[in-house]
Short mmCIF file of C-alpha atoms in Angstrom, two decimals:
data_model
loop_
_atom_site.label_atom_id
_atom_site.label_comp_id
_atom_site.label_asym_id
_atom_site.label_seq_id
_atom_site.Cartn_x
_atom_site.Cartn_y
_atom_site.Cartn_z
CA MET A 1 11.12 3.27 -24.27
CA LYS A 2 14.85 4.05 -24.63
CA PHE A 3 15.96 6.89 -23.04
CA LEU A 4 19.44 9.17 -23.03
CA VAL A 5 20.33 9.70 -19.41
CA LEU A 6 22.38 12.00 -17.94
CA PRO A 7 23.37 11.62 -14.20
CA HIS A 8 24.36 14.13 -11.49
CA ILE A 9 24.61 16.67 -13.73
CA ARG A 10 26.63 19.73 -11.56
CA ILE A 11 25.23 23.10 -12.08
CA GLN A 12 26.35 26.38 -10.12
CA ASN A 13 24.95 29.91 -10.77
CA ALA A 14 21.45 28.44 -12.49
CA ASN A 15 19.04 31.45 -12.65
CA ALA A 16 16.50 29.94 -10.20
CA LEU A 17 14.46 33.48 -10.58
CA SER A 18 11.46 31.15 -12.72
CA SER A 19 9.35 33.80 -13.07
CA PRO A 20 8.72 37.72 -11.67
CA TYR A 21 6.91 36.05 -8.35
CA THR A 22 8.53 32.70 -7.66
CA ILE A 23 11.95 31.53 -6.63
CA GLY A 24 13.74 28.09 -5.60
CA PHE A 25 13.72 26.07 -9.13
CA PRO A 26 14.60 26.81 -12.78
CA ALA A 27 11.67 27.04 -14.96
CA ILE A 28 10.51 23.95 -16.87
CA THR A 29 11.27 25.97 -20.49
CA ALA A 30 15.04 26.17 -19.00
CA TRP A 31 15.44 22.75 -18.81
CA LEU A 32 13.69 21.86 -21.87
CA GLY A 33 14.89 24.51 -23.31
CA ALA A 34 18.37 23.25 -22.43
CA VAL A 35 17.69 19.56 -24.27
CA HIS A 36 15.97 21.26 -27.30
CA ALA A 37 19.20 22.82 -28.06
CA LEU A 38 21.23 19.54 -27.36
CA GLU A 39 19.15 18.08 -30.09
CA ARG A 40 19.83 20.79 -32.55
CA ASN A 41 23.96 20.69 -31.54
CA LEU A 42 23.74 17.25 -32.37
CA GLY A 43 21.12 17.84 -35.01
CA GLY A 44 24.54 18.94 -37.89
CA LYS A 45 25.66 14.51 -36.86
CA PHE A 46 21.81 12.61 -36.85
CA PRO A 47 19.48 14.30 -38.51
CA ASP A 48 16.70 11.54 -37.03
CA LEU A 49 17.45 12.37 -33.61
CA LYS A 50 14.64 13.64 -31.37
CA PHE A 51 14.24 14.64 -27.80
CA PRO A 52 10.80 14.12 -27.62
CA SER A 53 9.96 14.44 -23.57
CA VAL A 54 12.39 15.30 -20.29
CA GLY A 55 12.02 14.14 -16.65
CA ILE A 56 13.89 15.89 -14.18
CA VAL A 57 15.22 14.41 -10.84
CA SER A 58 16.72 16.71 -7.81
CA HIS A 59 19.18 15.05 -5.87
CA TRP A 60 20.56 18.16 -4.10
CA THR A 61 20.40 22.83 -4.30
CA ASP A 62 21.48 25.26 -2.75
CA LEU A 63 19.46 27.98 -3.36
CA GLN A 64 21.96 31.30 -2.82
CA THR A 65 19.64 32.75 0.03
CA TYR A 66 20.77 34.21 3.32
CA ARG A 67 18.50 34.72 6.84
CA GLY A 68 19.84 36.67 9.26
CA PRO A 69 19.42 35.71 13.44
CA HIS A 70 16.51 38.47 13.01
CA ASP A 71 15.33 37.99 9.68
CA TYR A 72 12.11 38.10 8.54
CA ILE A 73 12.13 36.97 4.60
CA HIS A 74 15.70 36.07 3.28
CA SER A 75 17.92 37.57 1.33
CA ILE A 76 19.84 36.76 -2.58
CA ILE A 77 22.85 36.79 -2.25
CA GLY A 78 24.29 38.98 -5.11
CA THR A 79 27.57 39.07 -6.96
CA ALA A 80 29.12 41.27 -9.39
CA ASN A 81 32.00 39.43 -10.66
CA PRO A 82 34.29 40.35 -12.57
CA LEU A 83 35.40 43.24 -10.98
CA ASP A 84 35.95 46.19 -13.39
CA LYS A 85 39.47 47.62 -15.06
CA ASN A 86 39.63 49.22 -11.49
CA GLY A 87 39.21 46.94 -9.61
CA GLU A 88 35.89 47.90 -8.41
CA ARG A 89 32.58 45.93 -7.63
CA PRO A 90 30.76 47.01 -10.97
CA SER A 91 27.00 47.92 -10.67
CA PHE A 92 24.28 44.64 -11.08
CA VAL A 93 20.96 43.51 -11.33
CA GLU A 94 19.75 41.36 -8.83
CA GLU A 95 19.36 38.21 -9.88
CA ALA A 96 18.62 34.63 -7.88
CA ARG A 97 21.17 32.15 -8.38
CA ILE A 98 21.03 28.18 -7.43
CA HIS A 99 23.51 25.46 -7.22
CA LEU A 100 22.11 22.34 -8.23
CA ASP A 101 22.46 17.90 -8.72
CA VAL A 102 19.98 16.62 -10.92
CA THR A 103 19.26 13.82 -13.15
CA LEU A 104 17.98 14.26 -16.40
CA ILE A 105 16.19 11.42 -18.32
CA VAL A 106 15.56 12.45 -21.99
CA GLU A 107 13.41 10.38 -23.84
CA LEU A 108 15.20 8.92 -27.42
CA ASP A 109 13.64 8.64 -30.53
CA GLY A 110 15.15 8.12 -34.57
CA ILE A 111 18.33 6.12 -33.66
CA ARG A 112 18.39 2.28 -33.34
CA ARG A 113 21.73 0.51 -34.15
CA PHE A 114 24.63 0.33 -31.36
CA SER A 115 27.15 1.71 -33.26
CA VAL A 116 25.19 5.03 -33.28
CA GLN A 117 24.41 5.21 -29.96
CA LYS A 118 27.95 5.05 -28.53
CA ARG A 119 28.64 8.17 -31.15
CA ILE A 120 25.80 9.98 -29.28
CA LEU A 121 27.03 9.46 -25.95
CA SER A 122 30.64 10.76 -27.24
CA GLU A 123 29.58 13.92 -28.28
CA VAL A 124 26.89 14.46 -25.75
CA ALA A 125 29.84 14.38 -23.28
CA LYS A 126 32.19 16.43 -25.02
CA LEU A 127 28.54 19.34 -25.49
CA ILE A 128 27.45 18.54 -21.68
CA LYS A 129 30.83 19.61 -20.41
CA GLY A 130 32.37 21.57 -22.77
CA ARG A 131 30.16 23.62 -24.46
CA MET A 132 26.78 24.06 -22.87
CA LYS A 133 25.20 25.78 -19.97
CA ILE A 134 21.58 24.87 -18.73
CA ALA A 135 19.31 27.56 -17.00
CA GLY A 136 21.82 30.09 -17.27
CA GLY A 137 24.38 28.30 -15.24
CA ASP A 138 27.82 26.48 -15.28
CA ILE A 139 27.96 22.58 -15.93
CA LEU A 140 30.88 21.33 -13.66
CA PRO A 141 33.58 18.44 -14.56
CA SER A 142 32.21 16.25 -11.86
CA SER A 143 29.00 15.62 -13.55
CA GLY A 144 28.33 11.73 -14.41
CA GLU A 145 28.55 10.16 -17.69
CA PRO A 146 25.66 10.15 -20.20
CA VAL A 147 24.45 6.80 -20.78
CA ILE A 148 21.57 4.96 -22.84
CA GLU A 149 19.01 2.96 -20.61
CA GLU A 150 15.90 0.93 -21.65
CA LEU A 151 13.33 2.22 -18.76
CA GLU A 152 9.91 0.83 -18.20
CA HIS A 153 9.48 2.22 -14.40
CA PRO A 154 10.59 4.97 -12.75
CA SER A 155 12.55 2.52 -10.02
CA GLU A 156 14.68 1.57 -12.52
CA LEU A 157 16.33 5.36 -11.96
CA MET A 158 17.46 4.45 -8.33
CA HIS A 159 19.53 1.85 -9.68
CA ILE A 160 21.23 4.70 -12.54
CA ALA A 161 21.17 7.71 -10.47
CA GLY A 162 20.58 6.91 -6.96
CA PRO A 163 17.87 8.88 -4.12
CA GLY A 164 16.22 12.53 -5.74
CA TYR A 165 12.96 13.75 -6.16
CA ALA A 166 11.05 13.76 -9.48
CA LEU A 167 9.65 16.90 -10.66
CA LEU A 168 5.95 16.29 -11.45
CA GLU A 169 3.20 18.80 -12.98
CA ARG A 170 0.08 19.23 -10.00
CA ARG A 171 -2.37 21.05 -13.06
CA ASP A 172 -5.03 18.68 -11.29
CA LEU A 173 -4.97 20.19 -7.09
CA MET A 174 -5.23 24.07 -9.53
CA ARG A 175 -8.29 22.32 -11.07
CA GLN A 176 -9.97 21.20 -8.69
CA ALA A 177 -9.30 24.50 -5.77
CA MET A 178 -10.91 26.91 -8.86
CA ALA A 179 -13.68 23.92 -9.56
CA GLU A 180 -14.32 25.26 -5.50
CA ASN A 181 -14.71 28.57 -7.14
CA ALA A 182 -11.22 29.89 -5.94
CA ASP A 183 -9.60 31.96 -8.95
CA ALA A 184 -6.58 30.92 -10.20
CA LEU A 185 -3.94 33.41 -7.68
CA ASP A 186 -5.70 31.92 -4.49
CA ALA A 187 -6.02 28.30 -5.98
CA LEU A 188 -1.96 28.35 -6.05
CA ILE A 189 -1.15 30.26 -2.63
CA ASN A 190 -4.27 28.37 -0.68
CA ALA A 191 -1.97 25.38 -1.65
CA LEU A 192 1.02 26.61 -0.76
CA ALA A 193 0.32 28.68 2.66
CA LEU A 194 1.11 27.39 5.86
CA HIS A 195 -1.99 27.04 8.01
CA HIS A 196 -2.35 27.14 11.82
CA ARG A 197 -5.43 26.10 13.88
CA CYS A 198 -6.42 25.28 17.28
CA GLU A 199 -7.90 23.18 19.25
CA SER A 200 -9.23 23.66 23.04
CA SER A 201 -10.43 20.44 25.48
CA GLU A 202 -10.30 20.55 28.94
CA ASN A 203 -8.40 23.55 29.42
CA LYS A 204 -5.80 22.99 27.10
CA ILE A 205 -4.98 24.63 24.17
CA ARG A 206 -3.31 22.42 21.53
CA TRP A 207 -2.16 23.86 17.90
CA GLU A 208 -1.52 22.31 14.89
CA SER A 209 0.13 23.40 11.16
CA PHE A 210 -0.98 21.72 8.33
CA ARG A 211 -0.65 22.26 4.47
CA ARG A 212 -3.89 21.88 2.38
CA TYR A 213 -2.47 18.94 -0.04
CA PRO A 214 0.68 16.04 1.45
CA GLY A 215 3.93 15.96 -0.08
CA TRP A 216 6.06 18.50 -1.62
CA ILE A 217 4.09 20.66 -3.62
CA VAL A 218 5.61 23.82 -5.24
CA PRO A 219 4.47 26.31 -7.63
CA VAL A 220 6.01 25.33 -11.46
CA ALA A 221 6.92 27.46 -14.24
CA ILE A 222 5.62 25.87 -17.49
CA GLY A 223 5.53 28.00 -19.97
CA PHE A 224 4.06 31.56 -21.37
CA MET A 225 0.82 33.12 -22.35
CA GLY A 226 0.91 35.58 -25.67
CA ILE A 227 -0.91 39.16 -24.33
CA SER A 228 -0.37 41.09 -27.49
CA PRO A 229 -0.57 39.73 -31.59
CA LEU A 230 2.16 38.45 -33.48
CA GLY A 231 4.72 40.62 -35.18
CA LYS A 232 8.36 41.92 -36.06
CA ALA A 233 10.66 43.11 -33.55
CA VAL A 234 13.24 45.06 -34.06
CA ASN A 235 16.57 44.27 -33.30
CA ALA A 236 15.36 40.91 -33.05
CA ARG A 237 18.21 37.75 -33.05
CA ASP A 238 16.60 36.55 -35.74
CA PRO A 239 13.98 38.66 -37.62
CA ASP A 240 12.31 35.48 -39.45
CA VAL A 241 10.30 34.58 -35.77
CA PRO A 242 7.64 36.65 -35.50
CA HIS A 243 7.63 37.82 -31.99
CA ARG A 244 4.08 38.90 -29.20
CA PHE A 245 5.07 39.79 -25.68
CA ALA A 246 4.29 36.73 -23.18
CA GLU A 247 3.63 36.62 -19.80
CA SER A 248 4.74 33.12 -17.44
CA VAL A 249 2.01 30.28 -16.54
CA ILE A 250 1.98 28.86 -13.40
CA THR A 251 0.65 25.59 -11.95
CA LEU A 252 1.63 23.58 -9.20
CA GLY A 253 4.26 20.73 -9.25
CA GLU A 254 5.26 17.66 -7.13
CA PHE A 255 8.46 16.88 -6.08
CA ARG A 256 8.15 13.02 -5.61
CA MET A 257 10.69 10.14 -5.41
CA PRO A 258 10.77 8.20 -8.85
CA HIS A 259 9.85 5.01 -6.91
CA ARG A 260 6.55 6.36 -5.94
CA VAL A 261 5.58 7.44 -9.29
CA ASP A 262 3.07 5.12 -11.03
CA ARG A 263 4.30 5.40 -14.91
CA LEU A 264 7.05 6.82 -16.58
CA GLU A 265 4.60 9.44 -18.70
CA GLU A 266 3.67 10.72 -15.25
CA MET A 267 7.43 12.21 -15.30
CA LEU A 268 8.39 13.04 -18.52
CA TRP A 269 7.67 16.99 -19.79
CA ARG A 270 7.10 17.88 -23.50
CA TYR A 271 5.66 21.50 -25.24
CA ARG A 272 2.42 22.00 -26.38
CA TYR A 273 1.19 24.78 -28.24
CA ASP A 274 -2.11 25.66 -27.83
CA ALA A 275 -2.63 28.38 -31.14
CA GLU A 276 -6.20 29.10 -29.92
CA ASN A 277 -5.92 30.24 -26.62
CA SER A 278 -1.64 31.89 -26.86
CA LEU A 279 -0.41 29.19 -24.84
CA TYR A 280 3.01 27.99 -24.94
CA LEU A 281 3.42 25.09 -22.79
CA CYS A 282 5.52 22.25 -21.06
CA GLU A 283 3.42 19.94 -19.82
CA THR A 284 3.17 15.76 -18.48
CA LYS A 285 0.24 13.55 -19.80
CA GLN A 286 -2.47 13.87 -16.90
#
């Protein structure tokens, strides 16, 4: 398959609050939304161009939180920029921010000619470094230049972008726990919690700390579930699009180095709409 690779995009102050109760990495909807916006921006010049799926590889993150010497939890580091007209700090809504260095692997469809590919790369570079935001964050000029590559296996990304961690969907772990009669929230918390147990032998006590599943397991917000009927909303940005109330859908994900991923499809996220259950999801092929 042919991919548009956006290597080492350096983002400042991206939204780290991926759902009402998860923090640490932007939601999958933010990444697919940015690529969808890129596709729409290019659509006027390249009407056949489509971006069906996206892979996300994280190289470095810096979550803007602080934990003092005797604090039990971390606190969000807030900002209030710019200052108001009197030079005073304005009121603000507390929000979680993160600085990131990520590589996006965007599946390319609808373009065959080499000359067109060169024009696409030129337009993408202008948009990424000049006009677009990703997850609400600013893209720094030091970001890498886009390239188009034929990729057959995830390990080939090491030669293009260097070491990093691909974000995979681990819905299978949720299903496994719920098959054991755990509800969804218990299954999520049990997978993320750090468990402790002790063993005693010969008057010695040995403590062990562990998580239920091996690997770097994290919660990921993968979409929304509609909780009200579709209808019109007053003062909506687009009055022709029906609106509804929705809540976040959260499952488990895993950060894993690409050379340990068996197939490219495992790390490519794409949209799926389930009308019967009112689900708007981003998911990978299991």
